[in-house]
Amino acid sequence: MVSVRSSRMFWLLQGRRNCKARLVNKDGRCNIEYGNIQYRSHFAYLLDFWTTFVEIRWRFVFLLFVASFTGSWFVFSLLWYWIAKNNGDLIGQNHTDAHVQCVENVNGLTTAFLYSLETQTTIGYGGRALTGQCAGTVALIVFQSLVGVFINCFMCGVILAKISSPKKRAKTVTFSKTAVICLKKGNLCLLIRVANLRKTLLIGSQIYGKLLKTTTTPDGETIILDQVDIDFMVDAGKDNLFFVCPLTLYHVINKSSPFYDLSADTLPQQDFELVVFLDGMAESTSSSCQVRTSYIPQEIQWGYSFLPIISRTKTGKYRVDFTNFSKSVRVTTPHCVHCFENGADKNNHNNHNNQHLQKNGIDNLGFQAIDINDYVHVTEM
């Protein structure tokens, strides 16, 4: 029993060691942290307070919502209490028959807090009200009303901005869990599948990729996360995609591709990360959004092709079956790009030679026939 547990623990730790750290997770979140930021840089977050409040977590938004309202009610209740105390309106203070209160029924801190809450939320139960005998109370109620309107607008804007965030729209766009390498239209290509789960389109969609890897320059400088552009295309083009159904993106592996020197054997041992981006504008909200995902070498299958997922029903509608969205099947694929190119060049060279020999043979026969006839006539003369 102990040996079984030990073996399980060994393979678990071994798997964690072999697990490559990603810069971009599968769900698009960036795995990066910042350290040793100067204090003045932290102060910049306060200057850009709107973006800070929109990007914070929901739990802090709710905390800010409660704190902003209850805090403002309490602060203004202290001001109302101070006015009532200076005017002699509190319980225990000596009142004369000619005494006029600034605010009726505000005779303690509790009643001052209730009056502050009723004023800012425009409840107005009628039990407490201004008498109009004190100029300070008129100015204070105007100021508190303006502050209350500002807090309402700001908090409603933050909540609305978080609800309508483009990141939420990006959650309904999904990529295949793995990428495949196979033949497509006579070329060795890397294929990725992407789907829009909503029926509303993403207008002006553009797809591109970045290959992240550690490289060493000729000068000996090591560059971590060096970025190389990866061009992706679909059968209908590269930009302004008609993203109404799942699309299969493909990158042609040729001499200009960074995957040109890879093979089926060397691919799993590579150390890189392929990040794929999809930019578009939501048709319903006109907000721009970006969807990201990444693939490491262990998530790229050499010699596989995606299963079909689009079919047509008897009623004439097109049906997308997401059961096979990320599933693939093994297909005949060259072992490497060089093998494919050498085989294709050899076949093209043989076909070209056969055509050339056949063409020369026809021309030579005709030419010889003419020469023979002319030569015979000359001899007879």
mmCIF file of C-alpha atoms in Angstrom:
data_model
loop_
_atom_site.group_PDB
_atom_site.id
_atom_site.type_symbol
_atom_site.label_atom_id
_atom_site.label_comp_id
_atom_site.label_asym_id
_atom_site.label_seq_id
_atom_site.Cartn_x
_atom_site.Cartn_y
_atom_site.Cartn_z
ATOM 1 C CA MET A 1 0.000 0.000 0.000
ATOM 2 C CA VAL A 2 2.858 2.341 0.840
ATOM 3 C CA SER A 3 4.612 1.567 -2.445
ATOM 4 C CA VAL A 4 1.462 2.333 -4.439
ATOM 5 C CA ARG A 5 1.060 5.684 -2.716
ATOM 6 C CA SER A 6 4.732 6.471 -3.249
ATOM 7 C CA SER A 7 4.508 5.691 -6.964
ATOM 8 C CA ARG A 8 1.420 7.865 -7.334
ATOM 9 C CA MET A 9 3.147 10.714 -5.547
ATOM 10 C CA PHE A 10 6.204 10.293 -7.762
ATOM 11 C CA TRP A 11 4.207 10.506 -10.989
ATOM 12 C CA LEU A 12 2.227 13.447 -9.649
ATOM 13 C CA LEU A 13 5.375 15.384 -8.851
ATOM 14 C CA GLN A 14 6.913 14.334 -12.152
ATOM 15 C CA GLY A 15 3.888 15.638 -14.008
ATOM 16 C CA ARG A 16 4.099 18.938 -12.205
ATOM 17 C CA ARG A 17 7.756 19.283 -13.106
ATOM 18 C CA ASN A 18 7.041 18.561 -16.751
ATOM 19 C CA CYS A 19 4.165 21.023 -16.792
ATOM 20 C CA LYS A 20 5.267 24.072 -18.753
ATOM 21 C CA ALA A 21 4.401 27.485 -17.390
ATOM 22 C CA ARG A 22 2.161 29.393 -19.788
ATOM 23 C CA LEU A 23 2.152 33.080 -20.478
ATOM 24 C CA VAL A 24 -1.461 32.836 -21.664
ATOM 25 C CA ASN A 25 -3.807 30.275 -20.133
ATOM 26 C CA LYS A 26 -6.318 28.344 -22.184
ATOM 27 C CA ASP A 27 -9.067 30.731 -21.094
ATOM 28 C CA GLY A 28 -7.070 33.765 -22.265
ATOM 29 C CA ARG A 29 -5.848 35.087 -18.922
ATOM 30 C CA CYS A 30 -2.212 36.207 -18.827
ATOM 31 C CA ASN A 31 0.027 34.434 -16.321
ATOM 32 C CA ILE A 32 2.323 37.282 -15.372
ATOM 33 C CA GLU A 33 3.109 39.277 -12.262
ATOM 34 C CA TYR A 34 4.902 42.570 -11.656
ATOM 35 C CA GLY A 35 7.450 43.153 -8.946
ATOM 36 C CA ASN A 36 9.440 46.041 -7.492
ATOM 37 C CA ILE A 37 7.025 48.673 -8.769
ATOM 38 C CA GLN A 38 7.807 52.126 -7.416
ATOM 39 C CA TYR A 39 5.381 53.838 -5.071
ATOM 40 C CA ARG A 40 4.552 56.573 -7.562
ATOM 41 C CA SER A 41 3.507 53.904 -10.035
ATOM 42 C CA HIS A 42 0.970 52.644 -7.498
ATOM 43 C CA PHE A 43 -0.328 56.199 -7.192
ATOM 44 C CA ALA A 44 -1.033 56.139 -10.934
ATOM 45 C CA TYR A 45 -3.747 53.542 -10.270
ATOM 46 C CA LEU A 46 -5.569 56.128 -8.152
ATOM 47 C CA LEU A 47 -5.276 58.752 -10.861
ATOM 48 C CA ASP A 48 -6.856 56.334 -13.318
ATOM 49 C CA PHE A 49 -9.535 55.463 -10.771
ATOM 50 C CA TRP A 50 -12.261 54.663 -13.311
ATOM 51 C CA THR A 51 -10.279 51.862 -14.958
ATOM 52 C CA THR A 52 -9.178 50.642 -11.532
ATOM 53 C CA PHE A 53 -12.750 50.346 -10.279
ATOM 54 C CA VAL A 54 -13.954 48.678 -13.472
ATOM 55 C CA GLU A 55 -11.181 46.065 -13.389
ATOM 56 C CA ILE A 56 -11.380 45.109 -9.704
ATOM 57 C CA ARG A 57 -13.180 41.954 -8.631
ATOM 58 C CA TRP A 58 -16.913 41.880 -7.961
ATOM 59 C CA ARG A 59 -16.405 41.364 -4.235
ATOM 60 C CA PHE A 60 -14.568 44.667 -4.013
ATOM 61 C CA VAL A 61 -17.213 46.365 -6.148
ATOM 62 C CA PHE A 62 -19.911 45.278 -3.678
ATOM 63 C CA LEU A 63 -17.729 46.388 -0.791
ATOM 64 C CA LEU A 64 -17.200 49.758 -2.475
ATOM 65 C CA PHE A 65 -20.931 50.032 -3.140
ATOM 66 C CA VAL A 66 -21.859 49.479 0.518
ATOM 67 C CA ALA A 67 -19.019 51.593 1.884
ATOM 68 C CA SER A 68 -19.697 54.581 -0.377
ATOM 69 C CA PHE A 69 -23.357 54.872 0.614
ATOM 70 C CA THR A 70 -23.124 54.027 4.309
ATOM 71 C CA GLY A 71 -19.979 56.131 4.665
ATOM 72 C CA SER A 72 -21.595 59.189 3.084
ATOM 73 C CA TRP A 73 -24.736 58.770 5.224
ATOM 74 C CA PHE A 74 -22.628 58.617 8.383
ATOM 75 C CA VAL A 75 -20.403 61.573 7.464
ATOM 76 C CA PHE A 76 -23.377 63.803 6.734
ATOM 77 C CA SER A 77 -25.149 62.580 9.881
ATOM 78 C CA LEU A 78 -22.217 63.965 11.874
ATOM 79 C CA LEU A 79 -22.685 67.329 10.150
ATOM 80 C CA TRP A 80 -26.411 67.317 10.904
ATOM 81 C CA TYR A 81 -25.648 66.379 14.502
ATOM 82 C CA TRP A 82 -23.144 69.234 14.752
ATOM 83 C CA ILE A 83 -25.730 71.730 13.448
ATOM 84 C CA ALA A 84 -28.351 70.437 15.875
ATOM 85 C CA LYS A 85 -25.891 70.664 18.789
ATOM 86 C CA ASN A 86 -24.824 74.215 17.955
ATOM 87 C CA ASN A 87 -28.458 75.233 17.698
ATOM 88 C CA GLY A 88 -29.340 73.589 21.004
ATOM 89 C CA ASP A 89 -31.705 71.020 19.524
ATOM 90 C CA LEU A 90 -30.340 67.909 21.247
ATOM 91 C CA ILE A 91 -32.026 66.136 24.139
ATOM 92 C CA GLY A 92 -30.740 67.430 27.473
ATOM 93 C CA GLN A 93 -30.017 70.923 26.217
ATOM 94 C CA ASN A 94 -32.035 73.780 27.728
ATOM 95 C CA HIS A 95 -34.863 74.885 25.466
ATOM 96 C CA THR A 96 -36.927 78.021 25.793
ATOM 97 C CA ASP A 97 -40.436 78.538 24.551
ATOM 98 C CA ALA A 98 -39.099 80.742 21.742
ATOM 99 C CA HIS A 99 -36.506 78.188 20.632
ATOM 100 C CA VAL A 100 -36.701 77.345 16.909
ATOM 101 C CA GLN A 101 -35.122 74.093 15.696
ATOM 102 C CA CYS A 102 -33.062 73.948 12.491
ATOM 103 C CA VAL A 103 -34.344 70.428 11.706
ATOM 104 C CA GLU A 104 -37.435 69.060 13.368
ATOM 105 C CA ASN A 105 -37.122 65.802 15.311
ATOM 106 C CA VAL A 106 -33.311 65.688 15.023
ATOM 107 C CA ASN A 107 -32.305 65.537 18.656
ATOM 108 C CA GLY A 108 -29.535 62.910 18.688
ATOM 109 C CA LEU A 109 -26.965 61.051 16.622
ATOM 110 C CA THR A 110 -29.404 58.258 15.696
ATOM 111 C CA THR A 111 -32.048 60.647 14.437
ATOM 112 C CA ALA A 112 -29.348 62.627 12.608
ATOM 113 C CA PHE A 113 -28.254 59.448 10.813
ATOM 114 C CA LEU A 114 -31.835 58.620 9.878
ATOM 115 C CA TYR A 115 -32.364 62.139 8.537
ATOM 116 C CA SER A 116 -29.136 61.886 6.499
ATOM 117 C CA LEU A 117 -30.252 58.554 5.014
ATOM 118 C CA GLU A 118 -33.765 59.858 4.231
ATOM 119 C CA THR A 119 -32.354 62.964 2.577
ATOM 120 C CA GLN A 120 -29.797 61.236 0.354
ATOM 121 C CA THR A 121 -32.136 58.430 -0.712
ATOM 122 C CA THR A 122 -35.060 60.885 -1.184
ATOM 123 C CA ILE A 123 -37.320 58.785 1.067
ATOM 124 C CA GLY A 124 -38.814 61.638 3.079
ATOM 125 C CA TYR A 125 -41.025 59.947 5.649
ATOM 126 C CA GLY A 126 -42.231 63.344 6.865
ATOM 127 C CA GLY A 127 -41.185 62.920 10.490
ATOM 128 C CA ARG A 128 -38.038 65.027 10.085
ATOM 129 C CA ALA A 129 -37.765 68.143 7.923
ATOM 130 C CA LEU A 130 -35.994 71.477 7.629
ATOM 131 C CA THR A 131 -37.613 74.442 9.299
ATOM 132 C CA GLY A 132 -35.894 76.939 7.005
ATOM 133 C CA GLN A 133 -34.688 79.013 9.959
ATOM 134 C CA CYS A 134 -30.999 78.094 9.577
ATOM 135 C CA ALA A 135 -28.979 79.044 6.478
ATOM 136 C CA GLY A 136 -26.421 76.290 7.101
ATOM 137 C CA THR A 137 -29.030 73.540 6.853
ATOM 138 C CA VAL A 138 -30.131 74.751 3.422
ATOM 139 C CA ALA A 139 -26.568 74.720 2.085
ATOM 140 C CA LEU A 140 -25.880 71.318 3.635
ATOM 141 C CA ILE A 141 -28.951 69.641 2.165
ATOM 142 C CA VAL A 142 -28.070 70.973 -1.305
ATOM 143 C CA PHE A 143 -24.501 69.717 -0.984
ATOM 144 C CA GLN A 144 -25.581 66.277 0.280
ATOM 145 C CA SER A 145 -28.086 65.914 -2.564
ATOM 146 C CA LEU A 146 -25.390 66.635 -5.145
ATOM 147 C CA VAL A 147 -22.984 64.187 -3.507
ATOM 148 C CA GLY A 148 -25.692 61.524 -3.428
ATOM 149 C CA VAL A 149 -26.420 61.974 -7.142
ATOM 150 C CA PHE A 150 -22.712 61.697 -7.953
ATOM 151 C CA ILE A 151 -22.330 58.480 -5.939
ATOM 152 C CA ASN A 152 -25.423 56.983 -7.602
ATOM 153 C CA CYS A 153 -24.161 57.793 -11.105
ATOM 154 C CA PHE A 154 -20.654 56.544 -10.427
ATOM 155 C CA MET A 155 -21.678 53.228 -8.892
ATOM 156 C CA CYS A 156 -24.298 52.579 -11.570
ATOM 157 C CA GLY A 157 -21.663 53.288 -14.236
ATOM 158 C CA VAL A 158 -19.141 50.904 -12.651
ATOM 159 C CA ILE A 159 -21.670 48.083 -12.335
ATOM 160 C CA LEU A 160 -22.971 48.619 -15.872
ATOM 161 C CA ALA A 161 -19.420 48.721 -17.279
ATOM 162 C CA LYS A 162 -18.513 45.464 -15.551
ATOM 163 C CA ILE A 163 -21.699 43.732 -16.707
ATOM 164 C CA SER A 164 -21.223 44.857 -20.315
ATOM 165 C CA SER A 165 -17.477 44.175 -20.333
ATOM 166 C CA PRO A 166 -16.189 42.827 -23.683
ATOM 167 C CA LYS A 167 -14.477 40.050 -21.733
ATOM 168 C CA LYS A 168 -17.885 38.513 -21.100
ATOM 169 C CA ARG A 169 -18.589 38.390 -24.834
ATOM 170 C CA ALA A 170 -15.254 36.682 -25.342
ATOM 171 C CA LYS A 171 -16.416 33.840 -23.092
ATOM 172 C CA THR A 172 -18.817 32.730 -25.848
ATOM 173 C CA VAL A 173 -15.982 32.272 -28.368
ATOM 174 C CA THR A 174 -14.061 29.046 -27.961
ATOM 175 C CA PHE A 175 -10.990 27.459 -29.528
ATOM 176 C CA SER A 176 -10.243 23.783 -29.956
ATOM 177 C CA LYS A 177 -8.307 22.232 -27.100
ATOM 178 C CA THR A 178 -5.591 20.983 -29.448
ATOM 179 C CA ALA A 179 -4.070 22.003 -32.771
ATOM 180 C CA VAL A 180 -3.276 19.555 -35.581
ATOM 181 C CA ILE A 181 -0.739 19.366 -38.406
ATOM 182 C CA CYS A 182 -1.772 17.695 -41.642
ATOM 183 C CA LEU A 183 -1.964 18.241 -45.394
ATOM 184 C CA LYS A 184 -4.369 20.871 -46.684
ATOM 185 C CA LYS A 185 -4.638 21.951 -50.322
ATOM 186 C CA GLY A 186 -1.278 20.445 -51.179
ATOM 187 C CA ASN A 187 0.574 22.094 -48.286
ATOM 188 C CA LEU A 188 1.586 20.998 -44.830
ATOM 189 C CA CYS A 189 -0.461 23.199 -42.470
ATOM 190 C CA LEU A 190 -1.122 23.765 -38.794
ATOM 191 C CA LEU A 191 -4.877 23.824 -38.153
ATOM 192 C CA ILE A 192 -6.880 25.314 -35.276
ATOM 193 C CA ARG A 193 -10.649 25.370 -34.928
ATOM 194 C CA VAL A 194 -12.623 28.311 -33.486
ATOM 195 C CA ALA A 195 -16.359 28.695 -32.904
ATOM 196 C CA ASN A 196 -18.770 31.462 -31.943
ATOM 197 C CA LEU A 197 -21.349 30.051 -29.519
ATOM 198 C CA ARG A 198 -23.782 32.923 -30.083
ATOM 199 C CA LYS A 199 -25.829 33.466 -33.201
ATOM 200 C CA THR A 200 -24.910 37.163 -33.221
ATOM 201 C CA LEU A 201 -21.834 37.776 -35.362
ATOM 202 C CA LEU A 202 -18.469 39.261 -34.571
ATOM 203 C CA ILE A 203 -18.063 41.980 -37.181
ATOM 204 C CA GLY A 204 -14.662 42.637 -38.753
ATOM 205 C CA SER A 205 -13.032 39.599 -37.167
ATOM 206 C CA GLN A 206 -9.279 39.272 -37.547
ATOM 207 C CA ILE A 207 -7.179 36.292 -36.530
ATOM 208 C CA TYR A 208 -3.432 36.235 -35.968
ATOM 209 C CA GLY A 209 -0.891 34.457 -33.819
ATOM 210 C CA LYS A 210 2.328 34.999 -31.894
ATOM 211 C CA LEU A 211 4.978 32.370 -31.296
ATOM 212 C CA LEU A 212 6.651 32.903 -27.924
ATOM 213 C CA LYS A 213 9.976 31.261 -27.268
ATOM 214 C CA THR A 214 13.387 31.915 -25.749
ATOM 215 C CA THR A 215 16.005 32.778 -28.365
ATOM 216 C CA THR A 216 19.673 33.677 -28.329
ATOM 217 C CA THR A 217 20.929 36.458 -30.579
ATOM 218 C CA PRO A 218 24.245 36.221 -32.497
ATOM 219 C CA ASP A 219 25.694 38.556 -29.869
ATOM 220 C CA GLY A 220 24.936 36.012 -27.139
ATOM 221 C CA GLU A 221 21.971 37.890 -25.656
ATOM 222 C CA THR A 222 19.161 35.669 -24.398
ATOM 223 C CA ILE A 223 15.684 37.021 -25.160
ATOM 224 C CA ILE A 224 12.903 35.519 -23.077
ATOM 225 C CA LEU A 225 9.448 35.481 -24.682
ATOM 226 C CA ASP A 226 10.701 36.499 -28.089
ATOM 227 C CA GLN A 227 7.652 37.068 -30.313
ATOM 228 C CA VAL A 228 7.354 35.843 -33.902
ATOM 229 C CA ASP A 229 4.337 36.614 -36.077
ATOM 230 C CA ILE A 230 2.219 33.679 -37.218
ATOM 231 C CA ASP A 231 -0.222 34.249 -40.071
ATOM 232 C CA PHE A 232 -3.492 32.347 -39.994
ATOM 233 C CA MET A 233 -5.977 32.117 -42.821
ATOM 234 C CA VAL A 234 -9.286 30.505 -43.632
ATOM 235 C CA ASP A 235 -10.576 29.404 -46.995
ATOM 236 C CA ALA A 236 -12.532 32.664 -47.368
ATOM 237 C CA GLY A 237 -9.554 34.943 -46.641
ATOM 238 C CA LYS A 238 -7.696 36.413 -43.699
ATOM 239 C CA ASP A 239 -9.627 39.507 -42.552
ATOM 240 C CA ASN A 240 -13.309 40.412 -42.199
ATOM 241 C CA LEU A 241 -14.392 36.843 -41.622
ATOM 242 C CA PHE A 242 -17.998 35.713 -41.938
ATOM 243 C CA PHE A 243 -17.982 34.200 -38.479
ATOM 244 C CA VAL A 244 -21.421 32.592 -38.501
ATOM 245 C CA CYS A 245 -20.263 28.989 -37.991
ATOM 246 C CA PRO A 246 -17.098 27.290 -36.669
ATOM 247 C CA LEU A 247 -14.035 28.052 -38.753
ATOM 248 C CA THR A 248 -10.848 26.086 -39.280
ATOM 249 C CA LEU A 249 -7.777 28.304 -39.242
ATOM 250 C CA TYR A 250 -4.648 27.129 -40.959
ATOM 251 C CA HIS A 251 -1.059 28.274 -41.101
ATOM 252 C CA VAL A 252 0.993 27.111 -44.070
ATOM 253 C CA ILE A 253 4.305 25.638 -42.945
ATOM 254 C CA ASN A 254 6.796 26.811 -45.561
ATOM 255 C CA LYS A 255 10.300 28.270 -45.573
ATOM 256 C CA SER A 256 9.082 31.526 -43.988
ATOM 257 C CA SER A 257 7.329 29.699 -41.155
ATOM 258 C CA PRO A 258 9.049 29.231 -37.766
ATOM 259 C CA PHE A 259 7.788 25.613 -37.811
ATOM 260 C CA TYR A 260 9.751 24.816 -40.963
ATOM 261 C CA ASP A 261 12.477 22.786 -39.235
ATOM 262 C CA LEU A 262 10.114 20.762 -37.035
ATOM 263 C CA SER A 263 9.204 17.119 -37.514
ATOM 264 C CA ALA A 264 6.884 14.630 -35.899
ATOM 265 C CA ASP A 265 9.697 13.430 -33.607
ATOM 266 C CA THR A 266 11.163 16.794 -32.588
ATOM 267 C CA LEU A 267 7.870 18.625 -31.975
ATOM 268 C CA PRO A 268 7.176 17.263 -28.438
ATOM 269 C CA GLN A 269 10.679 18.252 -27.285
ATOM 270 C CA GLN A 270 10.320 21.891 -28.343
ATOM 271 C CA ASP A 271 9.887 24.760 -25.882
ATOM 272 C CA PHE A 272 7.533 27.376 -27.278
ATOM 273 C CA GLU A 273 4.013 28.700 -26.853
ATOM 274 C CA LEU A 274 1.684 29.534 -29.709
ATOM 275 C CA VAL A 275 -0.754 32.297 -28.739
ATOM 276 C CA VAL A 276 -3.750 32.798 -31.033
ATOM 277 C CA PHE A 277 -5.780 36.018 -31.042
ATOM 278 C CA LEU A 278 -9.214 36.789 -32.466
ATOM 279 C CA ASP A 279 -10.293 40.449 -32.574
ATOM 280 C CA GLY A 280 -13.802 41.492 -33.467
ATOM 281 C CA MET A 281 -16.731 43.768 -32.719
ATOM 282 C CA ALA A 282 -19.923 42.432 -31.178
ATOM 283 C CA GLU A 283 -22.887 42.971 -33.472
ATOM 284 C CA SER A 284 -25.382 43.613 -30.668
ATOM 285 C CA THR A 285 -23.343 46.002 -28.476
ATOM 286 C CA SER A 286 -20.759 47.408 -30.969
ATOM 287 C CA SER A 287 -18.050 46.791 -28.387
ATOM 288 C CA SER A 288 -14.651 45.496 -29.409
ATOM 289 C CA CYS A 289 -13.400 42.317 -27.807
ATOM 290 C CA GLN A 290 -10.392 40.035 -28.054
ATOM 291 C CA VAL A 291 -10.296 36.283 -27.493
ATOM 292 C CA ARG A 292 -6.996 34.565 -26.691
ATOM 293 C CA THR A 293 -5.762 31.056 -26.169
ATOM 294 C CA SER A 294 -2.425 29.269 -26.333
ATOM 295 C CA TYR A 295 -0.964 25.943 -27.409
ATOM 296 C CA ILE A 296 2.209 24.309 -26.192
ATOM 297 C CA PRO A 297 4.019 21.593 -28.231
ATOM 298 C CA GLN A 298 2.296 18.817 -26.266
ATOM 299 C CA GLU A 299 -1.072 20.171 -27.443
ATOM 300 C CA ILE A 300 -0.189 20.046 -31.154
ATOM 301 C CA GLN A 301 -0.947 16.718 -32.852
ATOM 302 C CA TRP A 302 1.172 15.846 -35.864
ATOM 303 C CA GLY A 303 -0.607 13.695 -38.437
ATOM 304 C CA TYR A 304 -4.173 14.371 -37.312
ATOM 305 C CA SER A 305 -7.150 16.185 -38.831
ATOM 306 C CA PHE A 306 -10.315 17.557 -37.231
ATOM 307 C CA LEU A 307 -13.564 15.649 -37.612
ATOM 308 C CA PRO A 308 -16.377 17.393 -39.529
ATOM 309 C CA ILE A 309 -19.016 19.072 -37.387
ATOM 310 C CA ILE A 310 -21.283 20.870 -39.896
ATOM 311 C CA SER A 311 -24.141 19.004 -41.567
ATOM 312 C CA ARG A 312 -27.427 19.849 -43.234
ATOM 313 C CA THR A 313 -30.782 18.707 -41.883
ATOM 314 C CA LYS A 314 -33.761 17.481 -43.898
ATOM 315 C CA THR A 315 -35.512 20.806 -43.337
ATOM 316 C CA GLY A 316 -32.667 22.685 -45.050
ATOM 317 C CA LYS A 317 -31.015 24.114 -41.925
ATOM 318 C CA TYR A 318 -27.328 23.840 -41.156
ATOM 319 C CA ARG A 319 -26.514 22.029 -37.933
ATOM 320 C CA VAL A 320 -23.296 22.313 -35.928
ATOM 321 C CA ASP A 321 -22.459 19.340 -33.731
ATOM 322 C CA PHE A 322 -20.030 20.456 -31.038
ATOM 323 C CA THR A 323 -19.444 16.874 -29.913
ATOM 324 C CA ASN A 324 -16.590 16.579 -32.419
ATOM 325 C CA PHE A 325 -15.380 20.157 -32.069
ATOM 326 C CA SER A 326 -11.993 19.265 -30.564
ATOM 327 C CA LYS A 327 -11.836 15.646 -31.737
ATOM 328 C CA SER A 328 -9.353 14.590 -34.403
ATOM 329 C CA VAL A 329 -8.551 11.505 -36.441
ATOM 330 C CA ARG A 330 -5.206 10.215 -37.676
ATOM 331 C CA VAL A 331 -4.490 10.897 -41.344
ATOM 332 C CA THR A 332 -1.582 10.265 -43.700
ATOM 333 C CA THR A 333 0.937 13.070 -43.171
ATOM 334 C CA PRO A 334 4.614 13.528 -44.100
ATOM 335 C CA HIS A 335 7.108 13.075 -41.293
ATOM 336 C CA CYS A 336 8.546 16.571 -41.775
ATOM 337 C CA VAL A 337 8.330 19.539 -44.094
ATOM 338 C CA HIS A 338 11.586 18.651 -45.847
ATOM 339 C CA CYS A 339 10.297 15.146 -46.548
ATOM 340 C CA PHE A 340 7.147 16.582 -48.035
ATOM 341 C CA GLU A 341 8.985 19.134 -50.167
ATOM 342 C CA ASN A 342 11.551 16.612 -51.422
ATOM 343 C CA GLY A 343 8.832 14.157 -52.336
ATOM 344 C CA ALA A 344 6.766 16.852 -54.023
ATOM 345 C CA ASP A 345 9.798 18.247 -55.883
ATOM 346 C CA LYS A 346 10.779 14.770 -57.034
ATOM 347 C CA ASN A 347 7.295 14.049 -58.309
ATOM 348 C CA ASN A 348 7.090 17.426 -60.041
ATOM 349 C CA HIS A 349 10.548 16.908 -61.568
ATOM 350 C CA ASN A 350 9.628 13.467 -62.903
ATOM 351 C CA ASN A 351 6.360 14.738 -64.349
ATOM 352 C CA HIS A 352 8.155 17.677 -65.945
ATOM 353 C CA ASN A 353 10.805 15.421 -67.492
ATOM 354 C CA ASN A 354 8.199 13.053 -68.886
ATOM 355 C CA GLN A 355 6.281 15.907 -70.436
ATOM 356 C CA HIS A 356 9.484 17.448 -71.788
ATOM 357 C CA LEU A 357 10.669 14.168 -73.345
ATOM 358 C CA GLN A 358 7.306 13.492 -74.870
ATOM 359 C CA LYS A 359 7.158 16.980 -76.340
ATOM 360 C CA ASN A 360 10.719 16.790 -77.737
ATOM 361 C CA GLY A 361 10.007 13.420 -79.309
ATOM 362 C CA ILE A 362 7.088 14.761 -81.309
ATOM 363 C CA ASP A 363 9.012 17.798 -82.506
ATOM 364 C CA ASN A 364 12.078 15.743 -83.497
ATOM 365 C CA LEU A 365 10.059 13.313 -85.529
ATOM 366 C CA GLY A 366 8.440 16.065 -87.514
ATOM 367 C CA PHE A 367 11.692 17.873 -88.031
ATOM 368 C CA GLN A 368 13.489 14.724 -89.231
ATOM 369 C CA ALA A 369 10.707 13.912 -91.654
ATOM 370 C CA ILE A 370 11.018 17.315 -93.296
ATOM 371 C CA ASP A 371 14.797 17.082 -93.533
ATOM 372 C CA ILE A 372 14.667 13.660 -95.103
ATOM 373 C CA ASN A 373 12.224 14.709 -97.774
ATOM 374 C CA ASP A 374 14.207 17.807 -98.659
ATOM 375 C CA TYR A 375 17.446 15.867 -98.791
ATOM 376 C CA VAL A 376 15.985 13.257 -101.094
ATOM 377 C CA HIS A 377 14.740 15.849 -103.564
ATOM 378 C CA VAL A 378 18.100 17.534 -103.643
ATOM 379 C CA THR A 379 19.877 14.269 -104.346
ATOM 380 C CA GLU A 380 17.581 13.394 -107.223
ATOM 381 C CA MET A 381 18.229 16.728 -108.826
#
